[in-house]
Every structure is written in structure tokens, then in C-alpha cells.
Coordinates of C-alpha atoms in Angstrom, one line a residue:
M110 CA 36.5 173.1 -41.3
R111 CA 38.1 173.4 -44.7
F112 CA 41.7 172.6 -44.8
L113 CA 42.2 172.8 -48.6
R114 CA 40.9 175.6 -50.7
R115 CA 39.2 174.5 -53.9
Y116 CA 40.8 176.0 -56.9
S117 CA 39.1 176.2 -60.3
S118 CA 40.2 177.9 -63.5
T119 CA 38.7 178.1 -66.9
I120 CA 40.0 175.9 -69.6
Y121 CA 39.6 177.7 -72.9
G122 CA 40.4 175.0 -75.4
Q123 CA 40.6 171.3 -76.2
Y124 CA 44.1 170.6 -74.9
R125 CA 43.7 166.8 -74.8
I126 CA 43.0 166.4 -78.5
F127 CA 45.6 169.0 -79.4
G128 CA 48.1 167.3 -77.0
V129 CA 47.7 163.9 -78.5
R130 CA 48.1 165.1 -82.0
A131 CA 51.1 167.2 -81.1
G132 CA 52.6 164.3 -79.0
L133 CA 52.4 162.0 -82.0
I134 CA 54.2 164.5 -84.2
T135 CA 56.8 165.2 -81.6
G136 CA 57.4 161.5 -80.9
A137 CA 57.9 160.8 -84.6
A138 CA 60.3 163.7 -84.8
M139 CA 62.3 162.4 -81.8
A140 CA 62.6 159.0 -83.5
V141 CA 63.6 160.5 -86.8
A142 CA 66.2 162.7 -85.0
M143 CA 67.7 159.6 -83.3
I144 CA 67.9 157.7 -86.6
L145 CA 69.4 160.6 -88.4
A146 CA 72.1 161.0 -85.7
R147 CA 72.8 157.3 -86.0
L148 CA 73.2 157.5 -89.7
A149 CA 75.3 160.8 -89.6
G150 CA 78.4 159.1 -88.5
E151 CA 80.5 157.6 -85.7
Q152 CA 80.9 160.9 -83.8
T153 CA 77.2 161.7 -83.5
Q154 CA 75.9 158.2 -82.9
P155 CA 73.7 158.0 -79.8
S156 CA 75.1 155.9 -77.0
A157 CA 71.9 155.8 -75.0
P158 CA 68.2 155.6 -76.0
E159 CA 67.7 159.0 -74.3
N160 CA 70.1 161.7 -75.3
Y161 CA 70.4 165.5 -75.8
I162 CA 69.2 165.3 -79.4
T163 CA 65.8 163.7 -78.5
D164 CA 65.5 165.9 -75.4
A165 CA 66.0 169.0 -77.6
V166 CA 63.5 167.8 -80.1
M167 CA 60.9 167.2 -77.4
L168 CA 61.5 170.7 -75.8
V169 CA 61.2 172.4 -79.2
G170 CA 58.1 170.4 -79.9
M171 CA 56.5 171.4 -76.6
L172 CA 57.4 175.1 -77.1
F173 CA 56.2 175.1 -80.7
F174 CA 52.9 173.4 -80.0
A175 CA 52.2 175.4 -76.9
Y176 CA 52.6 178.5 -79.0
R177 CA 50.4 177.0 -81.8
Y178 CA 47.8 176.0 -79.2
R179 CA 47.7 179.5 -77.8
Q180 CA 47.2 180.9 -81.3
T181 CA 44.1 178.7 -81.9
L182 CA 42.3 180.0 -78.9
P183 CA 40.0 183.1 -79.0
D184 CA 41.9 186.2 -78.0
S185 CA 44.9 183.9 -77.3
R186 CA 43.6 183.4 -73.7
V187 CA 45.2 180.5 -71.9
T188 CA 46.0 179.7 -68.3
I189 CA 49.3 178.2 -67.0
K190 CA 47.3 175.2 -65.8
E191 CA 46.1 174.6 -69.3
L192 CA 49.6 174.8 -70.8
M193 CA 51.0 172.5 -68.1
L194 CA 48.3 169.9 -68.9
L195 CA 49.0 170.3 -72.6
G196 CA 52.7 169.8 -72.1
L197 CA 52.0 166.6 -70.0
W198 CA 49.9 165.2 -72.8
I199 CA 52.5 166.1 -75.4
G200 CA 55.3 164.6 -73.3
F201 CA 53.7 161.4 -72.4
V202 CA 52.3 160.6 -75.9
A203 CA 55.6 161.6 -77.5
S204 CA 57.5 159.4 -75.1
A205 CA 55.3 156.4 -75.6
L206 CA 55.5 156.7 -79.4
Y207 CA 59.3 157.3 -79.2
G208 CA 59.6 154.1 -77.1
L209 CA 57.6 152.1 -79.6
L210 CA 59.5 153.4 -82.6
L211 CA 62.9 152.9 -80.8
W212 CA 61.9 149.3 -80.1
A213 CA 61.1 148.7 -83.7
Y214 CA 64.3 150.4 -84.9
C215 CA 66.4 148.4 -82.4
A216 CA 64.7 145.2 -83.6
I217 CA 65.8 146.1 -87.2
D218 CA 69.3 147.5 -86.5
T219 CA 70.8 145.3 -83.8
G220 CA 74.0 147.4 -83.9
V221 CA 72.1 150.0 -81.9
V222 CA 71.4 147.5 -79.1
T223 CA 75.1 146.6 -79.0
R224 CA 76.2 150.2 -78.9
F225 CA 73.7 151.0 -76.1
A226 CA 74.9 148.0 -74.1
E227 CA 78.6 148.8 -74.6
A228 CA 78.1 152.5 -73.5
R229 CA 76.1 151.4 -70.4
L230 CA 78.8 148.9 -69.5
S231 CA 81.6 151.4 -69.9
I232 CA 79.9 153.7 -67.4
M233 CA 79.1 150.8 -65.0
S234 CA 82.6 149.3 -65.0
A235 CA 84.2 152.5 -63.7
S236 CA 82.7 152.1 -60.3
G237 CA 81.8 149.2 -58.0
D238 CA 83.3 145.9 -56.9
A239 CA 84.0 143.1 -59.3
A240 CA 81.0 140.9 -58.3
R241 CA 78.5 143.7 -58.8
V242 CA 80.1 144.7 -62.1
A243 CA 79.9 141.1 -63.3
R244 CA 76.3 140.8 -62.3
D245 CA 75.3 144.1 -63.9
T246 CA 77.2 143.2 -67.1
A247 CA 75.2 140.0 -67.4
L248 CA 72.0 141.9 -66.9
V249 CA 72.8 144.6 -69.5
Q250 CA 74.0 142.1 -72.1
S251 CA 70.6 140.4 -71.8
Y252 CA 68.6 143.5 -72.7
T253 CA 66.6 143.2 -75.9
A254 CA 65.2 145.7 -78.3
A255 CA 62.0 145.9 -76.3
D256 CA 64.0 146.7 -73.1
W257 CA 65.9 149.5 -74.8
G258 CA 62.6 150.9 -76.2
F259 CA 61.0 150.8 -72.7
I260 CA 64.1 152.5 -71.2
G261 CA 64.0 155.2 -73.8
G262 CA 60.3 155.8 -73.4
V263 CA 60.3 155.9 -69.6
R264 CA 63.4 158.2 -69.4
S265 CA 61.9 160.5 -72.0
A266 CA 58.6 160.7 -70.1
V267 CA 60.4 161.6 -66.9
G268 CA 62.4 164.3 -68.7
S269 CA 59.3 165.6 -70.3
I270 CA 57.9 166.5 -66.9
L271 CA 60.8 168.9 -66.3
M272 CA 60.6 170.3 -69.9
D273 CA 56.9 170.9 -69.4
F274 CA 57.6 173.6 -66.8
V275 CA 59.8 175.4 -69.2
A276 CA 57.4 175.1 -72.1
A277 CA 54.4 176.3 -70.0
L278 CA 56.1 179.4 -68.9

């Protein structure tokens, strides 16, 4: 008895190679956008390693490279499965590179680490009892550049899964 139906579809191109290349470009663009926002002034400085600017850059990167990938294929034939896999490759590679570049930038500019910690603490102090807030404050203040790079990379990877559905459609 077969409970699951086997599904197979044709893959028309080399989405892995294209996805890695596109992910590297998108990840670098995310890091540059975060740095430019930081340098633009007090009003636009990011208060978290993951923000709307980096999310918008990732979504635009996924949409652009999905379009470019489709153009490279014969007769522009592509399946939704192939575009979903391409988007996952782009999202995860871009998130990993963004996390590494964010770690390097936080190690150079320690003001970013302080700003991230202050923003996180202002959110956390609004709710909860005093003992929990004190414990969480000590934890957040102990975060290093590597911790913020890891947080930015992981949160971007999770967000990229949602963006992948939009880009594939």
C-alpha cells in the first residue's frame, strides 16, 4: 500500500551554483546597506542586527536573481519547486555571509554593539518582573560582536524562508 505519492519534476538549470553566487552578492549588499544606514545619521541607525533595510535588500535580491535565473534558462522554463530551492540557497548563503560581515563590522565599530544592546534592553525593560529584567540585562550586556553577528545571521535566515515564498511566486 502506498501512502505517499511520489512527486518528481524537471529541474531545468543549475540552481545551486546560481544560488550560491546570488547569495554572496545579496549578503554583501545587505551588509553594505546596514553600514550605509549606520553612517547616514542618528535617525536611520539600525537598532538591531536584523531590520527592515536588510530585509528589503534580501527580498529585492531574491526577486532580481529569480528573474535573472529564469532568463538564463532555455525558453525561460522554470518550475515553482526550482525557484523555491533557488530562493532557499540565496537566503541561507546571504544570511551566513551577512552574519560574518556583521560580526566583523561589530568587532571594528563597538558603538554598534552598544546600540544593539541598548535597544534590546529598552524593549526588555518594558515588561517583566525586576529579577527577570536584571538577569536579562546582564545577559544582553555580555553579548559580543560574534553574538550579534550570529543573531543577525540566524534571524535573517528565518526571514528569508518567508521571503522565498514571495520571490518564487
